[in-house]
């Protein structure tokens, strides 16, 4: 298996002001030399507590924040799915319109083709054609997340970055979305970077996982091995809390 993504010595710093407008600027190192790979067709879990830098890794991979280090995408496109499907969908547009707009932005200039592909995509993510007529507010959280996944798939990514895609959903709905992602991964041969703060969620889902603490990777391995023989104290802590 070859790598679809190589990340080497990734460093991200943010400047923030403390003490108001006249306060000092402090530099906060959020990622401190993070390195990892994702292989073709692999689901890599990225786990860590809130504030550990998980979303920053996702953003750096997509060049949404300035970083130092190396991010090499092997001839591939990446798309992102976010935690909050409500916030990432325009509430004033119907689902069909949103999908067709994404198709337009991906280069589909033929109106009929857009409409046909939108209908195909809604089925691909496990919804029905009737959902195309709905506004985001007329869908459940799980259905909205399916729409977001459909939108992310439209540019034809080889790598899907899913940033806490199920954290806002009930447990039963979580399982359905995970099943959809696994399905898509197999059908489309996608690689997935699956971000979660919850080790339980990634256990059955990921081929391999990395654990992040305060901007450092403290553990890496296949789930069974990490659970049975955690190396880092932090991993032991995470395991004891579930
Ligand atoms: N644009 C930003 N400016 C300043 N600090 C930021 C910015 N984005 C994130 N941070 C800080 O970086 C740290 C890691 O954030 P994040 O990557 O969102 O963590 P996680 O996704 O693991 O919860 C947090 O302390 C957060 O406050
Ligand atoms: Mg986050």
XYZ file of N, CA and C and ligand atoms in Angstrom:
754
model
N 0.842 -1.205 0.000
C 0.000 0.000 0.000
C 0.867 1.241 0.000
N 0.528 2.180 -0.859
C 1.307 3.417 -0.873
C 0.588 4.494 -0.073
N 1.322 5.512 0.278
C 0.734 6.579 1.087
C -0.059 7.537 0.214
N -1.190 7.958 0.738
C -1.953 8.997 0.043
C -1.616 10.358 0.659
N -1.217 10.319 1.933
C -0.857 11.562 2.622
C 0.355 11.316 3.521
N 1.312 12.209 3.402
C 2.484 12.173 4.279
C 2.581 13.501 4.997
N 2.634 13.437 6.310
C 2.799 14.653 7.102
C 4.094 14.505 7.884
N 4.978 15.507 7.747
C 6.280 15.429 8.418
C 6.567 16.696 9.213
N 6.796 16.480 10.496
C 7.265 17.557 11.367
C 6.393 18.808 11.258
N 5.101 18.590 11.386
C 4.139 19.678 11.249
C 4.117 20.536 12.509
N 4.353 21.825 12.310
C 4.311 22.780 13.420
C 3.334 23.895 13.097
N 2.455 24.171 14.041
C 1.529 25.293 13.874
C 1.553 26.141 15.140
N 1.681 27.434 14.925
C 1.663 28.382 16.055
C 0.543 29.377 15.826
N -0.088 29.789 16.883
C -1.051 30.884 16.792
C -0.608 32.000 17.717
N -0.774 33.216 17.242
C -0.526 34.359 18.120
C -1.852 34.803 18.695
N -1.877 34.989 19.986
C -3.101 35.573 20.525
C -2.726 36.635 21.547
N -3.632 37.560 21.711
C -3.372 38.669 22.594
C -3.955 38.348 23.968
N -3.175 38.604 24.987
C -3.735 38.440 26.330
C -3.868 39.801 26.978
N -4.923 39.963 27.718
C -5.109 41.219 28.450
C -5.629 42.353 27.588
N -6.455 42.019 26.607
C -7.149 43.053 25.855
C -6.301 43.696 24.777
N -6.811 44.787 24.243
C -6.204 45.421 23.073
C -4.764 45.855 23.332
N -4.486 46.306 24.559
C -3.138 46.786 24.856
C -2.262 45.728 25.514
N -2.755 44.510 25.538
C -2.011 43.437 26.181
C -0.879 42.920 25.301
N -0.217 41.915 25.801
C 0.890 41.329 25.054
C 0.377 40.274 24.080
N 1.189 40.059 23.046
C 0.887 38.961 22.149
C 1.666 37.744 22.621
N 0.961 36.641 22.796
C 1.684 35.419 23.141
C 1.546 34.421 22.000
N 2.612 33.677 21.807
C 2.598 32.669 20.764
C 2.318 31.321 21.402
N 1.334 30.655 20.835
C 0.973 29.358 21.373
C 1.311 28.299 20.334
N 2.145 27.342 20.737
C 2.458 26.244 19.817
C 1.377 25.189 19.939
N 0.636 25.021 18.877
C -0.504 24.106 18.920
C -0.123 22.724 18.392
N 0.721 22.681 17.368
C 1.248 21.394 16.900
C 2.762 21.453 16.960
N 3.350 20.412 17.557
C 4.783 20.442 17.848
C 5.497 19.270 17.189
N 5.604 19.352 15.882
C 6.355 18.299 15.193
C 5.569 17.027 14.990
N 4.394 17.165 14.395
C 3.527 16.004 14.171
C 3.872 15.332 12.842
N 4.091 14.020 12.870
C 4.368 13.258 11.649
C 3.493 12.014 11.603
N 2.891 11.776 10.468
C 2.136 10.531 10.267
C 1.844 10.339 8.782
N 1.430 9.138 8.437
C 1.049 8.824 7.050
C -0.372 8.282 7.022
N -1.022 8.432 5.900
C -2.252 7.675 5.662
C -2.058 6.910 4.361
N -2.344 5.617 4.420
C -2.156 4.810 3.228
C -3.414 4.805 2.382
N -3.219 4.446 1.144
C -4.313 4.278 0.190
C -5.379 3.355 0.778
N -6.618 3.823 0.855
C -7.717 2.970 1.314
C -7.787 2.758 2.822
N -6.946 3.466 3.559
C -6.894 3.248 5.005
C -7.804 4.221 5.759
N -8.348 3.734 6.875
C -9.041 4.650 7.794
C -8.128 4.867 8.992
N -7.646 6.093 9.133
C -6.774 6.432 10.249
C -7.574 7.239 11.270
N -7.592 6.777 12.502
C -8.271 7.503 13.571
C -7.303 8.470 14.233
N -7.773 9.671 14.477
C -6.980 10.666 15.201
C -7.763 11.039 16.453
N -7.212 10.645 17.598
C -7.946 10.795 18.852
C -7.177 11.703 19.802
N -7.900 12.502 20.538
C -7.274 13.350 21.546
C -8.337 14.203 22.195
N -8.021 14.696 23.392
C -9.030 15.505 24.096
C -9.222 16.834 23.375
N -10.282 17.512 23.751
C -10.590 18.806 23.180
C -9.415 19.767 23.399
N -9.010 20.471 22.363
C -7.908 21.423 22.473
C -6.540 20.826 22.202
N -6.479 19.518 21.895
C -5.177 18.887 21.685
C -4.571 19.221 20.320
N -5.398 19.757 19.411
C -4.860 20.162 18.110
C -5.383 19.360 16.925
N -6.413 18.555 17.152
C -6.922 17.675 16.088
C -7.425 18.467 14.872
N -8.282 19.441 15.127
C -8.824 20.222 14.000
C -7.728 21.013 13.302
N -6.734 21.413 14.064
C -5.626 22.156 13.461
C -4.855 21.269 12.477
N -4.719 19.990 12.811
C -4.087 19.070 11.856
C -4.905 19.029 10.567
N -6.234 18.878 10.726
C -7.108 18.826 9.547
C -6.949 20.088 8.704
N -6.938 21.225 9.387
C -6.846 22.496 8.659
C -5.491 22.649 7.973
N -4.440 22.189 8.624
C -3.114 22.292 8.002
C -3.043 21.415 6.751
N -3.621 20.219 6.847
C -3.599 19.317 5.691
C -4.303 19.975 4.500
N -5.354 20.725 4.789
C -6.112 21.392 3.722
C -5.588 22.809 3.452
N -4.429 23.139 4.050
C -3.831 24.473 3.890
C -4.760 25.605 4.306
N -5.554 25.365 5.335
C -6.446 26.413 5.831
C -5.808 27.217 6.963
N -4.668 26.750 7.458
C -3.891 27.539 8.423
C -2.423 27.500 7.990
N -1.665 28.558 8.322
C -0.234 28.529 8.014
C 0.476 27.493 8.880
N 1.424 26.791 8.300
C 2.140 25.768 9.067
C 3.587 25.698 8.602
N 4.413 25.082 9.439
C 5.768 24.711 9.022
C 5.811 23.206 8.972
N 6.664 22.693 8.109
C 6.752 21.244 7.953
C 6.260 20.842 6.585
N 6.031 19.531 6.444
C 5.711 19.014 5.125
C 4.353 18.333 5.121
N 3.531 18.714 4.167
C 2.276 18.001 3.944
C 2.267 17.606 2.483
N 2.378 16.320 2.212
C 2.442 15.871 0.826
C 1.250 14.976 0.525
N 0.423 15.459 -0.364
C -0.731 14.692 -0.795
C -0.351 14.023 -2.103
N -0.418 12.713 -2.129
C 0.030 11.985 -3.296
C -1.014 12.053 -4.402
N -0.904 13.099 -5.224
C -1.753 13.152 -6.404
C -3.228 13.034 -6.092
N -3.634 13.621 -4.993
C -4.999 13.351 -4.550
C -5.656 14.622 -4.050
N -6.968 14.575 -4.032
C -7.742 15.675 -3.475
C -8.293 15.239 -2.130
N -8.446 16.203 -1.241
C -9.052 15.888 0.050
C -10.281 16.764 0.255
N -11.292 16.218 0.908
C -12.466 17.002 1.304
C -12.689 16.822 2.782
N -13.450 17.741 3.347
C -13.647 17.736 4.787
C -15.125 17.632 5.149
N -15.401 16.852 6.182
C -16.737 16.799 6.785
C -16.583 17.298 8.214
N -17.475 18.212 8.628
C -17.326 18.841 9.938
C -18.262 18.237 10.967
N -18.000 18.603 12.211
C -18.803 18.087 13.323
C -20.238 18.568 13.263
N -20.389 19.848 12.945
C -21.700 20.458 13.074
C -22.361 20.601 11.715
N -23.188 19.621 11.340
C -23.760 19.671 9.993
C -24.713 20.849 9.820
N -25.239 21.365 10.934
C -26.162 22.489 10.859
C -25.408 23.730 10.393
N -24.267 23.981 11.062
C -23.500 25.177 10.764
C -22.865 25.167 9.395
N -22.677 23.982 8.802
C -21.970 23.979 7.526
C -22.913 23.895 6.323
N -24.234 23.948 6.580
C -25.177 23.973 5.457
C -25.906 25.314 5.429
N -25.981 25.919 4.271
C -26.736 27.158 4.123
C -28.219 26.885 4.382
N -28.777 27.497 5.457
C -30.142 27.147 5.853
C -31.213 27.638 4.887
N -30.849 28.579 3.999
C -31.882 29.163 3.147
C -32.006 28.453 1.798
N -31.217 27.383 1.610
C -31.258 26.670 0.333
C -31.713 25.227 0.533
N -32.432 24.731 -0.437
C -32.836 23.326 -0.376
C -31.636 22.430 -0.657
N -31.743 21.184 -0.169
C -30.641 20.226 -0.304
C -30.242 20.031 -1.768
N -31.237 19.933 -2.635
C -30.940 19.742 -4.059
C -30.125 20.900 -4.615
N -30.494 22.105 -4.203
C -29.771 23.289 -4.662
C -28.323 23.235 -4.186
N -28.135 22.859 -2.909
C -26.775 22.811 -2.336
C -25.902 21.815 -3.104
N -26.471 20.654 -3.388
C -25.706 19.640 -4.119
C -25.390 20.123 -5.539
N -26.385 20.728 -6.170
C -26.153 21.198 -7.551
C -25.133 22.336 -7.598
N -25.155 23.175 -6.570
C -24.149 24.240 -6.522
C -22.740 23.652 -6.400
N -22.614 22.648 -5.513
C -21.303 21.999 -5.343
C -20.851 21.350 -6.654
N -21.803 20.778 -7.377
C -21.469 20.171 -8.668
C -21.015 21.242 -9.654
N -21.700 22.375 -9.625
C -21.331 23.484 -10.509
C -19.908 23.941 -10.204
N -19.630 24.106 -8.897
C -18.295 24.561 -8.497
C -17.217 23.534 -8.825
N -17.627 22.267 -8.929
C -16.664 21.227 -9.298
C -16.524 21.099 -10.804
N -17.223 21.963 -11.537
C -17.001 21.993 -12.977
C -18.115 21.411 -13.823
N -19.213 20.979 -13.204
C -20.327 20.443 -13.997
C -21.201 21.607 -14.474
N -21.047 21.986 -15.728
C -21.745 23.164 -16.234
C -23.099 22.812 -16.860
N -23.382 21.537 -17.039
C -24.623 21.110 -17.684
C -25.735 20.938 -16.647
N -26.788 21.731 -16.783
C -27.850 21.759 -15.779
C -28.492 20.386 -15.570
N -28.762 19.712 -16.670
C -29.417 18.403 -16.560
C -28.523 17.376 -15.858
N -27.238 17.422 -16.206
C -26.269 16.532 -15.559
C -26.194 16.815 -14.058
N -26.251 18.089 -13.718
C -26.189 18.453 -12.285
C -27.374 17.858 -11.543
N -28.529 17.993 -12.141
C -29.728 17.489 -11.492
C -29.669 15.954 -11.379
N -29.170 15.307 -12.411
C -29.049 13.850 -12.389
C -28.032 13.403 -11.324
N -26.898 14.100 -11.303
C -25.855 13.712 -10.346
C -26.272 14.009 -8.906
N -27.046 15.065 -8.712
C -27.545 15.370 -7.356
C -28.457 14.244 -6.886
N -29.302 13.738 -7.812
C -30.193 12.618 -7.448
C -29.386 11.362 -7.126
N -28.334 11.127 -7.893
C -27.481 9.965 -7.608
C -26.803 10.103 -6.247
N -26.317 11.328 -5.978
C -25.567 11.526 -4.734
C -26.458 11.371 -3.510
N -27.699 11.818 -3.608
C -28.581 11.718 -2.443
C -28.830 10.237 -2.108
N -28.871 9.401 -3.148
C -29.042 7.964 -2.912
C -27.750 7.345 -2.377
N -26.617 7.803 -2.899
C -25.311 7.296 -2.452
C -25.127 7.460 -0.944
N -25.634 8.575 -0.403
C -25.460 8.792 1.037
C -26.645 8.269 1.853
N -27.478 7.482 1.194
C -28.523 6.770 1.928
C -29.785 7.568 2.205
N -29.975 8.653 1.441
C -31.228 9.406 1.572
C -32.090 9.142 0.332
N -33.262 9.792 0.296
C -34.166 9.582 -0.833
C -34.283 10.856 -1.677
N -34.778 10.676 -2.872
C -34.910 11.835 -3.770
C -35.750 12.936 -3.156
N -36.758 12.540 -2.368
C -37.638 13.557 -1.770
C -36.851 14.512 -0.852
N -35.714 14.043 -0.327
C -34.924 14.906 0.549
C -34.297 16.081 -0.191
N -34.217 15.977 -1.506
C -33.647 17.073 -2.295
C -34.473 18.353 -2.165
N -35.760 18.188 -1.891
C -36.669 19.341 -1.804
C -36.679 19.975 -0.415
N -36.015 19.334 0.533
C -36.066 19.834 1.916
C -35.012 20.909 2.171
N -35.342 21.758 3.143
C -34.344 22.678 3.686
C -33.582 21.942 4.787
N -32.319 22.336 5.052
C -31.551 21.662 6.107
C -32.310 21.541 7.433
N -33.085 22.567 7.769
C -33.814 22.535 9.051
C -34.920 21.481 9.052
N -35.260 20.977 7.887
C -36.312 19.957 7.811
C -35.739 18.544 7.816
N -34.455 18.442 8.140
C -33.803 17.131 8.224
C -33.353 16.875 9.654
N -33.183 15.610 10.003
C -32.609 15.264 11.310
C -31.101 15.498 11.265
N -30.462 15.462 12.421
C -29.013 15.661 12.482
C -28.260 14.651 11.630
N -28.684 13.400 11.704
C -28.028 12.354 10.921
C -28.215 12.570 9.430
N -29.424 12.980 9.047
C -29.687 13.240 7.625
C -28.860 14.420 7.125
N -28.734 15.435 7.980
C -27.915 16.586 7.592
C -26.457 16.163 7.403
N -25.988 15.288 8.302
C -24.605 14.856 8.159
C -24.427 14.064 6.857
N -25.456 13.300 6.478
C -25.383 12.590 5.191
C -25.261 13.577 4.027
N -26.007 14.674 4.105
C -25.915 15.694 3.052
C -24.495 16.270 3.004
N -23.934 16.533 4.193
C -22.561 17.079 4.247
C -21.561 16.094 3.639
N -21.773 14.825 3.896
C -20.877 13.814 3.320
C -21.026 13.813 1.796
N -22.259 13.918 1.321
C -22.495 14.002 -0.121
C -21.794 15.197 -0.740
N -21.888 16.333 -0.068
C -21.226 17.548 -0.565
C -19.714 17.356 -0.613
N -19.189 16.693 0.403
C -17.739 16.466 0.457
C -17.288 15.505 -0.648
N -18.179 14.600 -1.046
C -17.795 13.611 -2.065
C -17.808 14.188 -3.486
N -18.544 15.270 -3.676
C -18.747 15.782 -5.032
C -17.450 16.121 -5.787
N -16.466 16.743 -5.145
C -15.227 17.006 -5.904
C -14.406 15.757 -6.227
N -14.873 14.586 -5.794
C -14.161 13.353 -6.109
C -12.889 13.169 -5.305
N -12.965 13.369 -3.983
C -11.749 13.263 -3.165
C -11.271 11.809 -3.079
N -9.965 11.666 -2.855
C -9.413 10.344 -2.541
C -9.256 10.216 -1.037
N -9.206 11.360 -0.382
C -9.060 11.390 1.075
C -10.193 12.226 1.659
N -10.893 11.622 2.599
C -11.955 12.338 3.293
C -11.461 12.626 4.706
N -11.511 13.896 5.089
C -11.138 14.246 6.450
C -12.425 14.509 7.205
N -12.715 13.659 8.173
C -13.969 13.763 8.905
C -13.650 14.221 10.321
N -13.957 15.495 10.604
C -13.592 16.085 11.894
C -14.761 15.961 12.868
N -14.697 14.982 13.727
C -15.753 14.689 14.701
C -17.134 14.629 14.027
N -17.245 13.822 12.976
C -18.481 13.842 12.183
C -19.686 13.287 12.937
N -19.451 12.546 14.006
C -20.598 11.957 14.711
C -20.724 12.466 16.148
N -19.843 13.398 16.529
C -19.820 13.829 17.931
C -21.105 14.535 18.363
N -21.833 15.122 17.391
C -23.052 15.840 17.761
C -24.298 14.961 17.638
N -24.090 13.666 17.366
C -25.243 12.791 17.085
C -25.476 11.761 18.187
N -26.716 11.289 18.290
C -27.033 10.203 19.235
C -26.299 8.931 18.849
N -26.138 8.056 19.827
C -25.350 6.843 19.610
C -25.865 5.998 18.441
N -27.172 5.814 18.332
C -27.678 4.970 17.235
C -27.433 5.620 15.877
N -27.582 6.929 15.842
C -27.346 7.649 14.583
C -25.852 7.642 14.255
N -25.030 7.756 15.303
C -23.571 7.651 15.123
C -23.216 6.389 14.357
N -23.801 5.275 14.825
C -23.487 3.974 14.216
C -23.882 3.952 12.742
N -25.001 4.577 12.425
C -25.450 4.584 11.023
C -24.515 5.412 10.144
N -24.051 6.526 10.680
C -23.146 7.370 9.888
C -21.792 6.671 9.706
N -21.331 5.994 10.765
C -20.072 5.249 10.651
C -20.194 4.158 9.596
N -21.361 3.507 9.588
C -21.588 2.452 8.604
C -21.553 3.026 7.184
N -22.181 4.193 7.030
C -22.162 4.851 5.716
C -20.724 5.167 5.298
N -19.938 5.712 6.223
C -18.556 6.070 5.887
C -17.748 4.833 5.500
N -17.965 3.756 6.233
C -17.230 2.525 5.945
C -17.607 1.992 4.570
N -18.912 2.028 4.307
C -19.450 1.638 3.008
C -18.815 2.405 1.868
N -18.768 3.727 2.041
C -18.213 4.598 1.006
C -16.723 4.337 0.838
N -16.066 4.113 1.972
C -14.638 3.843 1.933
C -14.374 2.600 1.077
N -15.226 1.584 1.259
C -15.018 0.351 0.496
C -15.412 0.518 -0.968
N -16.577 1.131 -1.196
C -17.072 1.273 -2.575
C -16.179 2.173 -3.406
N -15.747 3.285 -2.811
C -15.011 4.287 -3.579
C -13.500 4.180 -3.366
N -13.084 3.271 -2.492
C -11.666 3.128 -2.203
C -11.066 4.350 -1.534
N -11.887 5.061 -0.765
C -11.424 6.280 -0.108
C -10.445 5.979 1.019
N -9.619 6.942 1.319
C -8.896 6.952 2.586
C -9.627 7.940 3.484
N -9.616 7.661 4.781
C -10.322 8.560 5.694
C -9.429 8.905 6.888
N -9.348 10.195 7.166
C -8.775 10.638 8.437
C -9.961 10.940 9.338
N -10.140 10.080 10.335
C -11.336 10.168 11.159
C -10.963 10.729 12.525
N -11.477 11.924 12.810
C -11.097 12.621 14.038
C -12.175 12.445 15.096
N -11.758 12.110 16.313
C -12.727 11.945 17.386
C -12.062 12.195 18.731
N -12.851 12.643 19.706
C -12.280 12.755 21.049
C -12.611 11.488 21.835
N -13.303 10.560 21.192
C -13.851 9.403 21.885
C -13.240 8.099 21.347
N -12.408 7.488 22.167
C -11.759 6.242 21.752
C -12.758 5.150 21.397
N -13.909 5.146 22.078
C -14.906 4.096 21.810
C -15.383 4.131 20.366
N -15.507 5.354 19.843
C -16.036 5.491 18.488
C -15.072 4.905 17.455
N -13.768 5.089 17.693
C -12.819 4.674 16.660
C -12.462 3.188 16.715
N -12.765 2.547 17.841
C -12.244 1.199 18.048
C -12.562 0.248 16.896
N -13.837 0.163 16.557
C -14.226 -0.786 15.504
C -14.115 -0.208 14.109
N -13.826 1.065 14.065
C -13.963 1.758 12.792
C -12.637 1.952 12.065
N -11.549 2.112 12.826
C -10.289 2.504 12.200
C -9.348 1.333 11.987
N -8.558 1.417 10.946
C -7.516 0.419 10.703
C -6.328 0.677 11.616
N -6.096 1.940 11.897
C -4.941 2.339 12.684
C -5.323 3.617 13.400
N -4.673 3.892 14.522
C -5.003 5.155 15.169
C -3.772 5.837 15.736
N -3.886 7.155 15.804
C -2.844 7.928 16.463
C -3.514 8.750 17.567
N -2.776 8.919 18.642
C -3.322 9.660 19.774
C -2.503 10.920 19.987
N -3.227 12.015 20.083
C -2.601 13.327 20.160
C -2.818 13.916 21.544
N -1.738 14.434 22.101
C -1.870 15.143 23.376
C -1.081 16.442 23.283
N -1.735 17.542 23.555
C -1.092 18.871 23.528
C -0.171 19.052 22.327
N -0.649 18.647 21.144
C 0.113 18.903 19.933
C 1.221 17.912 19.629
N 1.306 16.829 20.417
C 2.285 15.773 20.148
C 1.572 14.444 19.952
N 2.068 13.635 19.037
C 1.538 12.274 18.924
C 2.215 11.424 19.999
N 1.400 10.840 20.877
C 1.978 10.077 21.982
C 1.811 8.574 21.799
N 1.020 8.187 20.816
C 0.779 6.752 20.636
C 0.310 6.509 19.210
N 0.707 5.365 18.657
C 0.279 5.009 17.314
C 0.217 3.501 17.200
N -0.808 2.989 16.553
C -0.872 1.544 16.375
C -2.227 1.101 15.881
N -2.374 -0.221 15.708
C -3.700 -0.718 15.357
C -4.524 -0.749 16.649
N -5.856 -0.556 16.532
C -6.664 -0.405 17.744
C -6.469 -1.527 18.760
N -6.488 -2.778 18.323
C -6.383 -3.904 19.255
C -5.117 -3.794 20.106
N -4.030 -3.450 19.425
C -2.738 -3.368 20.101
C -2.704 -2.186 21.077
N -3.256 -1.073 20.646
C -3.264 0.116 21.508
C -4.116 -0.141 22.755
N -5.227 -0.842 22.571
C -6.107 -1.100 23.709
C -5.511 -2.116 24.660
N -4.859 -3.118 24.076
C -4.326 -4.183 24.917
C -3.021 -3.753 25.590
N -2.178 -3.021 24.864
C -0.863 -2.653 25.395
C -0.551 -1.185 25.155
N -1.307 -0.307 25.793
C -1.016 1.122 25.603
C 0.371 1.456 26.142
N 1.072 2.303 25.412
C 2.423 2.674 25.827
C 2.403 3.970 26.639
N 1.689 4.961 26.134
C 1.717 6.269 26.781
C 0.778 6.308 27.989
N 1.212 7.025 29.020
C 0.353 7.212 30.197
C -0.981 7.842 29.796
N -0.889 8.754 28.844
C -2.095 9.456 28.423
C -3.122 8.484 27.817
N -2.625 7.526 27.043
C -3.528 6.533 26.453
C -4.181 5.711 27.555
N -3.382 5.339 28.562
C -3.923 4.569 29.691
C -5.036 5.349 30.382
N -4.792 6.653 30.521
C -5.790 7.527 31.121
C -7.084 7.531 30.303
N -6.915 7.701 28.986
C -8.083 7.713 28.110
C -8.842 6.399 28.203
N -8.086 5.304 28.252
C -8.711 3.971 28.290
C -9.448 3.742 29.607
N -8.881 4.259 30.664
C -9.510 4.011 31.975
C -10.795 4.808 32.131
N -10.959 5.831 31.298
C -12.160 6.653 31.427
C -13.313 6.126 30.579
N -13.101 5.009 29.865
C -14.225 4.470 29.078
C -14.708 3.118 29.575
N -7.202 30.449 14.878
C -6.754 30.216 16.114
N -6.165 31.200 16.832
C -5.679 30.973 18.071
N -5.735 29.786 18.690
C -6.303 28.763 18.042
C -6.859 28.915 16.717
N -7.361 27.714 16.335
C -7.155 26.876 17.349
N -6.520 27.480 18.373
C -6.104 26.854 19.628
O -5.347 25.709 19.321
C -5.617 24.656 20.215
C -6.045 23.418 19.442
O -7.279 23.663 18.825
P -7.992 22.575 17.923
O -7.065 22.122 16.872
O -9.292 23.160 17.487
O -8.230 21.401 18.985
P -9.216 20.138 18.922
O -9.787 20.055 17.545
O -8.354 18.983 19.271
O -10.249 20.382 19.958
C -6.669 25.166 21.161
O -6.039 25.591 22.336
C -7.267 26.335 20.432
O -7.748 27.281 21.325
Mg -11.738 20.044 16.882
